Amino acid sequence: MVPLEIERKFLVREGWSIPEGSTRVVIRQAYLTDAESNIEVRLRAKDDAFLMTVKAPRSDGGPSVNVRQEVEFPVPQTVFDQLWELAPDRLDKERWTVALDAAGTTASVDVYTGVLAGLRVVEIEFDDVEQARDFIVPDWFGEDVTGRAEWGNRQLSRGVPPVVDPVAGTTSAPPAVRD
């Protein structure tokens, strides 16, 4: 049976800062499938680890929970480097693991660098869909962007961020995306 990734994704509210005690990992990732493909094939370098991930969507999460089948495995750095050269869409970010409660629940806060500098997104992974739906959203979480393609890393890797309206606190798809 293929493992599942069950997650929700939010913007991070302006003014919030990463708390002391949070841990950081530097991530480079690239996509070998285009943004319109149903299957996602991703390369990721996390510090000194080199990984390939294949994701396929499932419909059992509904609009409020993103559920995907996910297979991830290590690849040798030489293979990673060769595939990296074939991947046109890339991004760089720092991922901070932030404690949410005393029970050990954590969130992953992605702080993008490069052409996406300034974007901050928080993701929470869950054991099941019910837990994801029942999640009580902390006050430092902003707009819920779960399942919105323009906030997916594959789309962001194309270098065109969504349009953020700071007054309304909402986002919309980016203007024309490059081919």
Short mmCIF file of N, CA and C in Angstrom, two decimals:
data_model
loop_
_atom_site.label_atom_id
_atom_site.label_comp_id
_atom_site.label_asym_id
_atom_site.label_seq_id
_atom_site.Cartn_x
_atom_site.Cartn_y
_atom_site.Cartn_z
N MET A 1 0.84 -1.18 0.00
CA MET A 1 0.00 0.00 0.00
C MET A 1 0.88 1.25 0.00
N VAL A 2 0.54 2.21 -0.83
CA VAL A 2 1.31 3.44 -0.95
C VAL A 2 0.96 4.38 0.22
N PRO A 3 1.97 4.90 0.91
CA PRO A 3 1.70 5.81 2.04
C PRO A 3 0.98 7.08 1.58
N LEU A 4 0.26 7.68 2.52
CA LEU A 4 -0.49 8.91 2.23
C LEU A 4 0.15 10.11 2.89
N GLU A 5 0.08 11.23 2.21
CA GLU A 5 0.41 12.53 2.78
C GLU A 5 -0.93 13.24 2.98
N ILE A 6 -1.21 13.61 4.21
CA ILE A 6 -2.46 14.31 4.54
C ILE A 6 -2.06 15.63 5.16
N GLU A 7 -2.38 16.73 4.50
CA GLU A 7 -1.90 18.01 5.00
C GLU A 7 -2.87 19.15 4.74
N ARG A 8 -2.61 20.23 5.46
CA ARG A 8 -3.27 21.51 5.23
C ARG A 8 -2.18 22.56 5.13
N LYS A 9 -2.46 23.62 4.38
CA LYS A 9 -1.45 24.65 4.12
C LYS A 9 -2.09 26.03 4.29
N PHE A 10 -1.33 26.93 4.93
CA PHE A 10 -1.79 28.28 5.21
C PHE A 10 -0.68 29.28 4.93
N LEU A 11 -1.07 30.51 4.70
CA LEU A 11 -0.09 31.59 4.68
C LEU A 11 0.26 31.90 6.13
N VAL A 12 1.37 32.58 6.34
CA VAL A 12 1.79 33.01 7.67
C VAL A 12 1.43 34.48 7.80
N ARG A 13 0.78 34.85 8.90
CA ARG A 13 0.37 36.24 9.11
C ARG A 13 1.59 37.16 9.22
N GLU A 14 1.42 38.37 8.71
CA GLU A 14 2.46 39.40 8.83
C GLU A 14 2.74 39.64 10.30
N GLY A 15 3.99 39.89 10.62
CA GLY A 15 4.37 40.22 11.99
C GLY A 15 4.76 39.03 12.84
N TRP A 16 4.42 37.82 12.40
CA TRP A 16 4.80 36.63 13.18
C TRP A 16 6.26 36.32 12.92
N SER A 17 6.99 35.92 13.94
CA SER A 17 8.38 35.53 13.74
C SER A 17 8.63 34.13 14.30
N ILE A 18 9.62 33.49 13.75
CA ILE A 18 9.95 32.12 14.13
C ILE A 18 10.42 32.10 15.58
N PRO A 19 9.79 31.27 16.41
CA PRO A 19 10.17 31.25 17.83
C PRO A 19 11.52 30.59 18.08
N GLU A 20 12.15 30.99 19.16
CA GLU A 20 13.40 30.35 19.58
C GLU A 20 13.14 28.86 19.80
N GLY A 21 14.16 28.05 19.53
CA GLY A 21 14.03 26.61 19.72
C GLY A 21 13.54 25.89 18.48
N SER A 22 13.12 26.64 17.44
CA SER A 22 12.70 26.01 16.19
C SER A 22 13.94 25.54 15.44
N THR A 23 13.80 24.46 14.68
CA THR A 23 14.94 23.94 13.94
C THR A 23 14.79 24.26 12.46
N ARG A 24 15.92 24.39 11.77
CA ARG A 24 15.94 24.81 10.37
C ARG A 24 16.68 23.79 9.52
N VAL A 25 16.17 23.58 8.31
CA VAL A 25 16.86 22.80 7.30
C VAL A 25 16.77 23.59 5.99
N VAL A 26 17.85 23.57 5.22
CA VAL A 26 17.88 24.25 3.92
C VAL A 26 17.46 23.25 2.86
N ILE A 27 16.53 23.67 2.00
CA ILE A 27 15.97 22.78 0.99
C ILE A 27 16.11 23.40 -0.40
N ARG A 28 16.58 22.56 -1.34
CA ARG A 28 16.53 22.89 -2.77
C ARG A 28 15.66 21.82 -3.40
N GLN A 29 14.71 22.24 -4.23
CA GLN A 29 13.92 21.21 -4.89
C GLN A 29 13.60 21.62 -6.32
N ALA A 30 13.36 20.59 -7.12
CA ALA A 30 13.08 20.78 -8.54
C ALA A 30 12.05 19.74 -8.97
N TYR A 31 11.38 20.04 -10.07
CA TYR A 31 10.30 19.18 -10.55
C TYR A 31 10.61 18.65 -11.93
N LEU A 32 10.41 17.34 -12.10
CA LEU A 32 10.65 16.69 -13.38
C LEU A 32 9.38 16.55 -14.21
N THR A 33 8.23 16.87 -13.61
CA THR A 33 6.95 16.87 -14.33
C THR A 33 6.44 18.30 -14.36
N ASP A 34 5.68 18.64 -15.40
CA ASP A 34 5.20 20.01 -15.49
C ASP A 34 3.99 20.23 -14.58
N ALA A 35 3.66 21.49 -14.38
CA ALA A 35 2.63 21.87 -13.41
C ALA A 35 1.25 21.33 -13.78
N GLU A 36 1.02 20.97 -15.02
CA GLU A 36 -0.29 20.48 -15.44
C GLU A 36 -0.43 18.96 -15.28
N SER A 37 0.65 18.28 -14.99
CA SER A 37 0.62 16.83 -14.85
C SER A 37 -0.10 16.42 -13.56
N ASN A 38 -0.82 15.33 -13.62
CA ASN A 38 -1.52 14.79 -12.45
C ASN A 38 -0.54 14.16 -11.45
N ILE A 39 0.57 13.64 -11.94
CA ILE A 39 1.59 13.02 -11.11
C ILE A 39 2.74 14.01 -10.94
N GLU A 40 3.24 14.11 -9.72
CA GLU A 40 4.34 15.02 -9.42
C GLU A 40 5.60 14.21 -9.12
N VAL A 41 6.68 14.52 -9.81
CA VAL A 41 7.97 13.89 -9.55
C VAL A 41 8.93 15.00 -9.13
N ARG A 42 9.42 14.90 -7.90
CA ARG A 42 10.21 15.97 -7.30
C ARG A 42 11.58 15.46 -6.86
N LEU A 43 12.58 16.31 -7.03
CA LEU A 43 13.90 16.10 -6.45
C LEU A 43 14.04 17.05 -5.28
N ARG A 44 14.66 16.58 -4.20
CA ARG A 44 14.86 17.46 -3.05
C ARG A 44 16.20 17.17 -2.41
N ALA A 45 16.93 18.25 -2.15
CA ALA A 45 18.15 18.17 -1.35
C ALA A 45 17.83 18.85 -0.03
N LYS A 46 17.92 18.07 1.05
CA LYS A 46 17.70 18.58 2.41
C LYS A 46 19.03 18.50 3.11
N ASP A 47 19.69 19.65 3.25
CA ASP A 47 21.06 19.66 3.76
C ASP A 47 21.87 18.66 2.93
N ASP A 48 22.31 17.55 3.51
CA ASP A 48 23.15 16.59 2.77
C ASP A 48 22.39 15.35 2.31
N ALA A 49 21.06 15.34 2.40
CA ALA A 49 20.26 14.19 1.95
C ALA A 49 19.68 14.51 0.58
N PHE A 50 19.67 13.52 -0.31
CA PHE A 50 19.18 13.68 -1.67
C PHE A 50 18.02 12.70 -1.88
N LEU A 51 16.86 13.24 -2.24
CA LEU A 51 15.63 12.44 -2.28
C LEU A 51 14.89 12.63 -3.59
N MET A 52 14.15 11.60 -3.98
CA MET A 52 13.18 11.71 -5.06
C MET A 52 11.83 11.35 -4.47
N THR A 53 10.81 12.10 -4.86
CA THR A 53 9.46 11.88 -4.36
C THR A 53 8.50 11.83 -5.53
N VAL A 54 7.57 10.89 -5.48
CA VAL A 54 6.50 10.79 -6.46
C VAL A 54 5.19 10.92 -5.70
N LYS A 55 4.34 11.86 -6.17
CA LYS A 55 3.05 12.09 -5.51
C LYS A 55 1.93 11.99 -6.52
N ALA A 56 0.81 11.42 -6.07
CA ALA A 56 -0.38 11.30 -6.90
C ALA A 56 -1.58 11.71 -6.06
N PRO A 57 -2.48 12.53 -6.61
CA PRO A 57 -3.61 13.02 -5.82
C PRO A 57 -4.65 11.95 -5.54
N ARG A 58 -5.36 12.15 -4.44
CA ARG A 58 -6.54 11.36 -4.10
C ARG A 58 -7.66 12.33 -3.81
N SER A 59 -8.87 11.90 -3.95
CA SER A 59 -10.01 12.81 -3.79
C SER A 59 -10.69 12.71 -2.44
N ASP A 60 -10.19 11.86 -1.54
CA ASP A 60 -10.92 11.62 -0.30
C ASP A 60 -10.73 12.69 0.77
N GLY A 61 -9.98 13.74 0.50
CA GLY A 61 -9.80 14.80 1.48
C GLY A 61 -10.82 15.91 1.33
N GLY A 62 -11.42 16.01 0.15
CA GLY A 62 -12.34 17.11 -0.11
C GLY A 62 -11.56 18.40 -0.29
N PRO A 63 -12.26 19.54 -0.33
CA PRO A 63 -11.58 20.81 -0.61
C PRO A 63 -10.74 21.33 0.56
N SER A 64 -10.98 20.86 1.78
CA SER A 64 -10.30 21.44 2.94
C SER A 64 -9.05 20.68 3.37
N VAL A 65 -8.81 19.49 2.81
CA VAL A 65 -7.66 18.68 3.21
C VAL A 65 -7.01 18.11 1.95
N ASN A 66 -5.71 18.27 1.84
CA ASN A 66 -4.97 17.75 0.70
C ASN A 66 -4.50 16.33 1.02
N VAL A 67 -4.95 15.36 0.23
CA VAL A 67 -4.55 13.96 0.43
C VAL A 67 -3.90 13.47 -0.84
N ARG A 68 -2.67 12.99 -0.70
CA ARG A 68 -1.95 12.46 -1.86
C ARG A 68 -1.22 11.18 -1.46
N GLN A 69 -1.09 10.30 -2.43
CA GLN A 69 -0.21 9.15 -2.25
C GLN A 69 1.20 9.67 -2.45
N GLU A 70 2.13 9.18 -1.61
CA GLU A 70 3.49 9.72 -1.67
C GLU A 70 4.50 8.61 -1.45
N VAL A 71 5.44 8.51 -2.39
CA VAL A 71 6.56 7.58 -2.26
C VAL A 71 7.83 8.42 -2.33
N GLU A 72 8.66 8.29 -1.29
CA GLU A 72 9.91 9.05 -1.25
C GLU A 72 11.06 8.10 -0.96
N PHE A 73 12.17 8.32 -1.64
CA PHE A 73 13.31 7.44 -1.46
C PHE A 73 14.60 8.21 -1.72
N PRO A 74 15.69 7.79 -1.07
CA PRO A 74 16.98 8.45 -1.29
C PRO A 74 17.55 8.10 -2.66
N VAL A 75 18.30 9.03 -3.22
CA VAL A 75 19.04 8.79 -4.45
C VAL A 75 20.48 9.23 -4.22
N PRO A 76 21.43 8.59 -4.89
CA PRO A 76 22.82 9.03 -4.77
C PRO A 76 22.98 10.46 -5.29
N GLN A 77 23.91 11.19 -4.74
CA GLN A 77 24.12 12.57 -5.16
C GLN A 77 24.44 12.67 -6.65
N THR A 78 25.14 11.70 -7.20
CA THR A 78 25.47 11.74 -8.63
C THR A 78 24.20 11.66 -9.48
N VAL A 79 23.25 10.82 -9.08
CA VAL A 79 21.98 10.71 -9.80
C VAL A 79 21.18 12.00 -9.61
N PHE A 80 21.13 12.50 -8.38
CA PHE A 80 20.45 13.76 -8.10
C PHE A 80 20.99 14.86 -9.01
N ASP A 81 22.31 15.01 -9.08
CA ASP A 81 22.93 16.07 -9.88
C ASP A 81 22.56 15.94 -11.36
N GLN A 82 22.54 14.71 -11.88
CA GLN A 82 22.17 14.50 -13.28
C GLN A 82 20.72 14.87 -13.54
N LEU A 83 19.82 14.44 -12.64
CA LEU A 83 18.40 14.76 -12.81
C LEU A 83 18.13 16.25 -12.60
N TRP A 84 18.87 16.86 -11.68
CA TRP A 84 18.72 18.30 -11.41
C TRP A 84 18.91 19.11 -12.70
N GLU A 85 19.88 18.69 -13.51
CA GLU A 85 20.16 19.39 -14.76
C GLU A 85 18.98 19.30 -15.75
N LEU A 86 18.15 18.27 -15.61
CA LEU A 86 17.00 18.07 -16.50
C LEU A 86 15.76 18.83 -16.04
N ALA A 87 15.77 19.32 -14.81
CA ALA A 87 14.57 19.93 -14.21
C ALA A 87 14.58 21.45 -14.41
N PRO A 88 13.63 21.96 -15.19
CA PRO A 88 13.63 23.40 -15.45
C PRO A 88 13.07 24.25 -14.30
N ASP A 89 12.24 23.67 -13.48
CA ASP A 89 11.55 24.43 -12.44
C ASP A 89 12.13 24.09 -11.07
N ARG A 90 12.66 25.11 -10.38
CA ARG A 90 13.37 24.90 -9.13
C ARG A 90 12.98 25.96 -8.11
N LEU A 91 13.21 25.63 -6.84
CA LEU A 91 13.03 26.63 -5.79
C LEU A 91 13.96 26.32 -4.63
N ASP A 92 14.18 27.36 -3.83
CA ASP A 92 15.01 27.27 -2.63
C ASP A 92 14.21 27.81 -1.46
N LYS A 93 14.37 27.16 -0.31
CA LYS A 93 13.66 27.62 0.88
C LYS A 93 14.35 27.11 2.13
N GLU A 94 14.02 27.74 3.22
CA GLU A 94 14.39 27.25 4.53
C GLU A 94 13.13 26.69 5.15
N ARG A 95 13.21 25.52 5.73
CA ARG A 95 12.05 24.92 6.40
C ARG A 95 12.33 24.92 7.89
N TRP A 96 11.44 25.57 8.62
CA TRP A 96 11.54 25.65 10.07
C TRP A 96 10.50 24.74 10.69
N THR A 97 10.91 23.90 11.62
CA THR A 97 9.98 23.06 12.37
C THR A 97 9.66 23.81 13.65
N VAL A 98 8.36 24.12 13.81
CA VAL A 98 7.88 24.97 14.90
C VAL A 98 6.92 24.17 15.77
N ALA A 99 7.16 24.17 17.07
CA ALA A 99 6.26 23.48 18.01
C ALA A 99 4.94 24.24 18.10
N LEU A 100 3.82 23.48 18.06
CA LEU A 100 2.50 24.10 18.19
C LEU A 100 1.90 23.92 19.57
N ASP A 101 2.27 22.83 20.23
CA ASP A 101 1.70 22.57 21.56
C ASP A 101 2.63 21.68 22.37
N ALA A 102 2.29 21.51 23.62
CA ALA A 102 3.11 20.69 24.52
C ALA A 102 3.03 19.21 24.19
N ALA A 103 2.03 18.81 23.42
CA ALA A 103 1.87 17.39 23.06
C ALA A 103 2.81 16.96 21.95
N GLY A 104 3.57 17.90 21.38
CA GLY A 104 4.53 17.54 20.35
C GLY A 104 4.07 17.79 18.92
N THR A 105 2.91 18.40 18.74
CA THR A 105 2.44 18.74 17.40
C THR A 105 3.35 19.82 16.83
N THR A 106 3.79 19.65 15.58
CA THR A 106 4.66 20.63 14.94
C THR A 106 4.08 21.08 13.61
N ALA A 107 4.56 22.23 13.18
CA ALA A 107 4.22 22.77 11.86
C ALA A 107 5.53 22.99 11.12
N SER A 108 5.46 22.94 9.80
CA SER A 108 6.61 23.25 8.96
C SER A 108 6.37 24.61 8.33
N VAL A 109 7.23 25.56 8.65
CA VAL A 109 7.13 26.90 8.07
C VAL A 109 8.19 27.02 6.99
N ASP A 110 7.74 27.22 5.75
CA ASP A 110 8.65 27.39 4.64
C ASP A 110 8.86 28.87 4.39
N VAL A 111 10.12 29.29 4.42
CA VAL A 111 10.51 30.67 4.13
C VAL A 111 11.30 30.61 2.83
N TYR A 112 10.69 31.12 1.77
CA TYR A 112 11.29 31.00 0.44
C TYR A 112 12.39 32.04 0.25
N THR A 113 13.38 31.66 -0.55
CA THR A 113 14.48 32.55 -0.88
C THR A 113 14.53 32.71 -2.40
N GLY A 114 15.51 33.42 -2.89
CA GLY A 114 15.63 33.61 -4.34
C GLY A 114 14.50 34.47 -4.86
N VAL A 115 13.97 34.13 -6.04
CA VAL A 115 12.92 34.95 -6.66
C VAL A 115 11.62 34.94 -5.85
N LEU A 116 11.47 33.99 -4.95
CA LEU A 116 10.25 33.91 -4.12
C LEU A 116 10.47 34.49 -2.72
N ALA A 117 11.60 35.19 -2.52
CA ALA A 117 11.92 35.75 -1.20
C ALA A 117 10.74 36.57 -0.68
N GLY A 118 10.43 36.35 0.58
CA GLY A 118 9.32 37.06 1.22
C GLY A 118 8.09 36.20 1.42
N LEU A 119 7.95 35.13 0.64
CA LEU A 119 6.81 34.24 0.82
C LEU A 119 7.05 33.34 2.02
N ARG A 120 6.00 33.18 2.84
CA ARG A 120 6.07 32.26 3.99
C ARG A 120 4.77 31.48 4.04
N VAL A 121 4.92 30.17 4.08
CA VAL A 121 3.77 29.26 4.10
C VAL A 121 3.98 28.27 5.23
N VAL A 122 2.90 27.88 5.89
CA VAL A 122 2.98 26.89 6.96
C VAL A 122 2.15 25.66 6.58
N GLU A 123 2.73 24.48 6.77
CA GLU A 123 2.05 23.22 6.47
C GLU A 123 1.98 22.38 7.73
N ILE A 124 0.87 21.67 7.87
CA ILE A 124 0.70 20.72 8.97
C ILE A 124 0.35 19.37 8.34
N GLU A 125 1.06 18.32 8.75
CA GLU A 125 0.73 16.97 8.28
C GLU A 125 -0.02 16.24 9.38
N PHE A 126 -0.96 15.40 8.97
CA PHE A 126 -1.85 14.70 9.89
C PHE A 126 -1.83 13.21 9.64
N ASP A 127 -2.31 12.46 10.64
CA ASP A 127 -2.40 11.00 10.52
C ASP A 127 -3.62 10.56 9.74
N ASP A 128 -4.71 11.37 9.78
CA ASP A 128 -5.92 11.02 9.04
C ASP A 128 -6.70 12.28 8.69
N VAL A 129 -7.67 12.13 7.80
CA VAL A 129 -8.45 13.25 7.29
C VAL A 129 -9.27 13.90 8.40
N GLU A 130 -9.85 13.10 9.27
CA GLU A 130 -10.66 13.65 10.36
C GLU A 130 -9.83 14.57 11.26
N GLN A 131 -8.63 14.14 11.60
CA GLN A 131 -7.73 14.96 12.42
C GLN A 131 -7.43 16.28 11.70
N ALA A 132 -7.23 16.23 10.40
CA ALA A 132 -6.95 17.45 9.63
C ALA A 132 -8.14 18.40 9.64
N ARG A 133 -9.34 17.85 9.48
CA ARG A 133 -10.55 18.70 9.47
C ARG A 133 -10.81 19.31 10.84
N ASP A 134 -10.48 18.60 11.92
CA ASP A 134 -10.73 19.07 13.28
C ASP A 134 -9.64 19.99 13.82
N PHE A 135 -8.59 20.19 13.07
CA PHE A 135 -7.45 20.99 13.52
C PHE A 135 -7.89 22.42 13.87
N ILE A 136 -7.50 22.85 15.05
CA ILE A 136 -7.80 24.23 15.48
C ILE A 136 -6.63 25.10 15.03
N VAL A 137 -6.94 26.03 14.16
CA VAL A 137 -5.93 26.86 13.51
C VAL A 137 -5.41 27.92 14.47
N PRO A 138 -4.09 27.96 14.71
CA PRO A 138 -3.51 29.00 15.57
C PRO A 138 -3.71 30.40 14.98
N ASP A 139 -3.68 31.40 15.82
CA ASP A 139 -3.95 32.76 15.36
C ASP A 139 -2.87 33.33 14.45
N TRP A 140 -1.67 32.74 14.42
CA TRP A 140 -0.63 33.26 13.54
C TRP A 140 -0.71 32.67 12.13
N PHE A 141 -1.62 31.73 11.92
CA PHE A 141 -1.88 31.21 10.58
C PHE A 141 -2.75 32.22 9.85
N GLY A 142 -2.44 32.45 8.57
CA GLY A 142 -3.24 33.33 7.74
C GLY A 142 -4.23 32.54 6.90
N GLU A 143 -4.41 33.02 5.70
CA GLU A 143 -5.37 32.43 4.76
C GLU A 143 -5.09 30.95 4.53
N ASP A 144 -6.14 30.14 4.51
CA ASP A 144 -6.05 28.72 4.20
C ASP A 144 -5.90 28.58 2.68
N VAL A 145 -4.77 28.05 2.23
CA VAL A 145 -4.52 27.88 0.80
C VAL A 145 -4.41 26.40 0.43
N THR A 146 -4.93 25.53 1.29
CA THR A 146 -4.92 24.09 1.05
C THR A 146 -5.54 23.76 -0.31
N GLY A 147 -4.84 22.97 -1.09
CA GLY A 147 -5.37 22.50 -2.36
C GLY A 147 -5.38 23.51 -3.48
N ARG A 148 -4.91 24.73 -3.22
CA ARG A 148 -4.89 25.75 -4.28
C ARG A 148 -3.59 25.62 -5.07
N ALA A 149 -3.73 25.28 -6.33
CA ALA A 149 -2.58 24.97 -7.18
C ALA A 149 -1.52 26.07 -7.17
N GLU A 150 -1.95 27.33 -7.14
CA GLU A 150 -0.98 28.42 -7.21
C GLU A 150 -0.06 28.48 -5.99
N TRP A 151 -0.46 27.80 -4.89
CA TRP A 151 0.38 27.77 -3.69
C TRP A 151 1.13 26.45 -3.54
N GLY A 152 0.98 25.55 -4.50
CA GLY A 152 1.76 24.31 -4.48
C GLY A 152 3.20 24.59 -4.85
N ASN A 153 4.13 23.87 -4.26
CA ASN A 153 5.54 24.09 -4.54
C ASN A 153 5.89 23.87 -6.01
N ARG A 154 5.17 22.96 -6.66
CA ARG A 154 5.46 22.73 -8.08
C ARG A 154 5.17 24.00 -8.88
N GLN A 155 4.06 24.66 -8.58
CA GLN A 155 3.73 25.91 -9.28
C GLN A 155 4.69 27.03 -8.86
N LEU A 156 4.98 27.11 -7.57
CA LEU A 156 5.90 28.14 -7.09
C LEU A 156 7.28 27.98 -7.70
N SER A 157 7.68 26.75 -8.02
CA SER A 157 9.01 26.51 -8.60
C SER A 157 9.16 27.16 -9.97
N ARG A 158 8.06 27.58 -10.55
CA ARG A 158 8.12 28.25 -11.85
C ARG A 158 8.53 29.72 -11.69
N GLY A 159 8.64 30.18 -10.42
CA GLY A 159 9.16 31.51 -10.16
C GLY A 159 8.16 32.64 -10.21
N VAL A 160 6.86 32.32 -10.27
CA VAL A 160 5.84 33.35 -10.32
C VAL A 160 4.93 33.17 -9.11
N PRO A 161 5.10 34.01 -8.07
CA PRO A 161 4.29 33.84 -6.86
C PRO A 161 2.86 34.30 -7.08
N PRO A 162 1.92 33.78 -6.27
CA PRO A 162 0.55 34.27 -6.32
C PRO A 162 0.51 35.75 -5.94
N VAL A 163 -0.56 36.40 -6.32
CA VAL A 163 -0.74 37.82 -6.01
C VAL A 163 -1.39 37.91 -4.64
N VAL A 164 -0.76 38.64 -3.72
CA VAL A 164 -1.27 38.80 -2.37
C VAL A 164 -1.85 40.20 -2.23
N ASP A 165 -3.10 40.30 -1.78
CA ASP A 165 -3.74 41.58 -1.50
C ASP A 165 -3.61 41.83 -0.01
N PRO A 166 -2.66 42.70 0.41
CA PRO A 166 -2.43 42.90 1.84
C PRO A 166 -3.61 43.54 2.56
N VAL A 167 -4.43 44.29 1.86
CA VAL A 167 -5.59 44.93 2.49
C VAL A 167 -6.68 43.90 2.78
N ALA A 168 -7.01 43.11 1.76
CA ALA A 168 -8.07 42.10 1.93
C ALA A 168 -7.54 40.86 2.63
N GLY A 169 -6.21 40.65 2.58
CA GLY A 169 -5.63 39.46 3.20
C GLY A 169 -5.91 38.20 2.41
N THR A 170 -6.10 38.34 1.10
CA THR A 170 -6.39 37.19 0.26
C THR A 170 -5.37 37.09 -0.86
N THR A 171 -5.36 35.96 -1.54
CA THR A 171 -4.47 35.76 -2.67
C THR A 171 -5.25 35.30 -3.88
N SER A 172 -4.63 35.48 -5.02
CA SER A 172 -5.22 34.98 -6.25
C SER A 172 -4.09 34.39 -7.09
N ALA A 173 -4.48 33.68 -8.13
CA ALA A 173 -3.49 33.05 -9.00
C ALA A 173 -2.59 34.13 -9.59
N PRO A 174 -1.36 33.75 -9.90
CA PRO A 174 -0.45 34.73 -10.47
C PRO A 174 -0.88 35.14 -11.86
N PRO A 175 -0.35 36.27 -12.35
CA PRO A 175 -0.62 36.61 -13.74
C PRO A 175 0.00 35.53 -14.64
N ALA A 176 -0.04 35.71 -15.90
CA ALA A 176 0.43 34.70 -16.85
C ALA A 176 1.70 34.01 -16.38
N VAL A 177 1.67 32.69 -16.42
CA VAL A 177 2.81 31.86 -16.01
C VAL A 177 3.60 31.52 -17.28
N ARG A 178 4.92 31.55 -17.16
CA ARG A 178 5.77 31.29 -18.32
C ARG A 178 5.58 29.85 -18.82
N ASP A 179 5.87 29.65 -20.07
CA ASP A 179 5.80 28.30 -20.66
C ASP A 179 7.03 27.52 -20.37
#
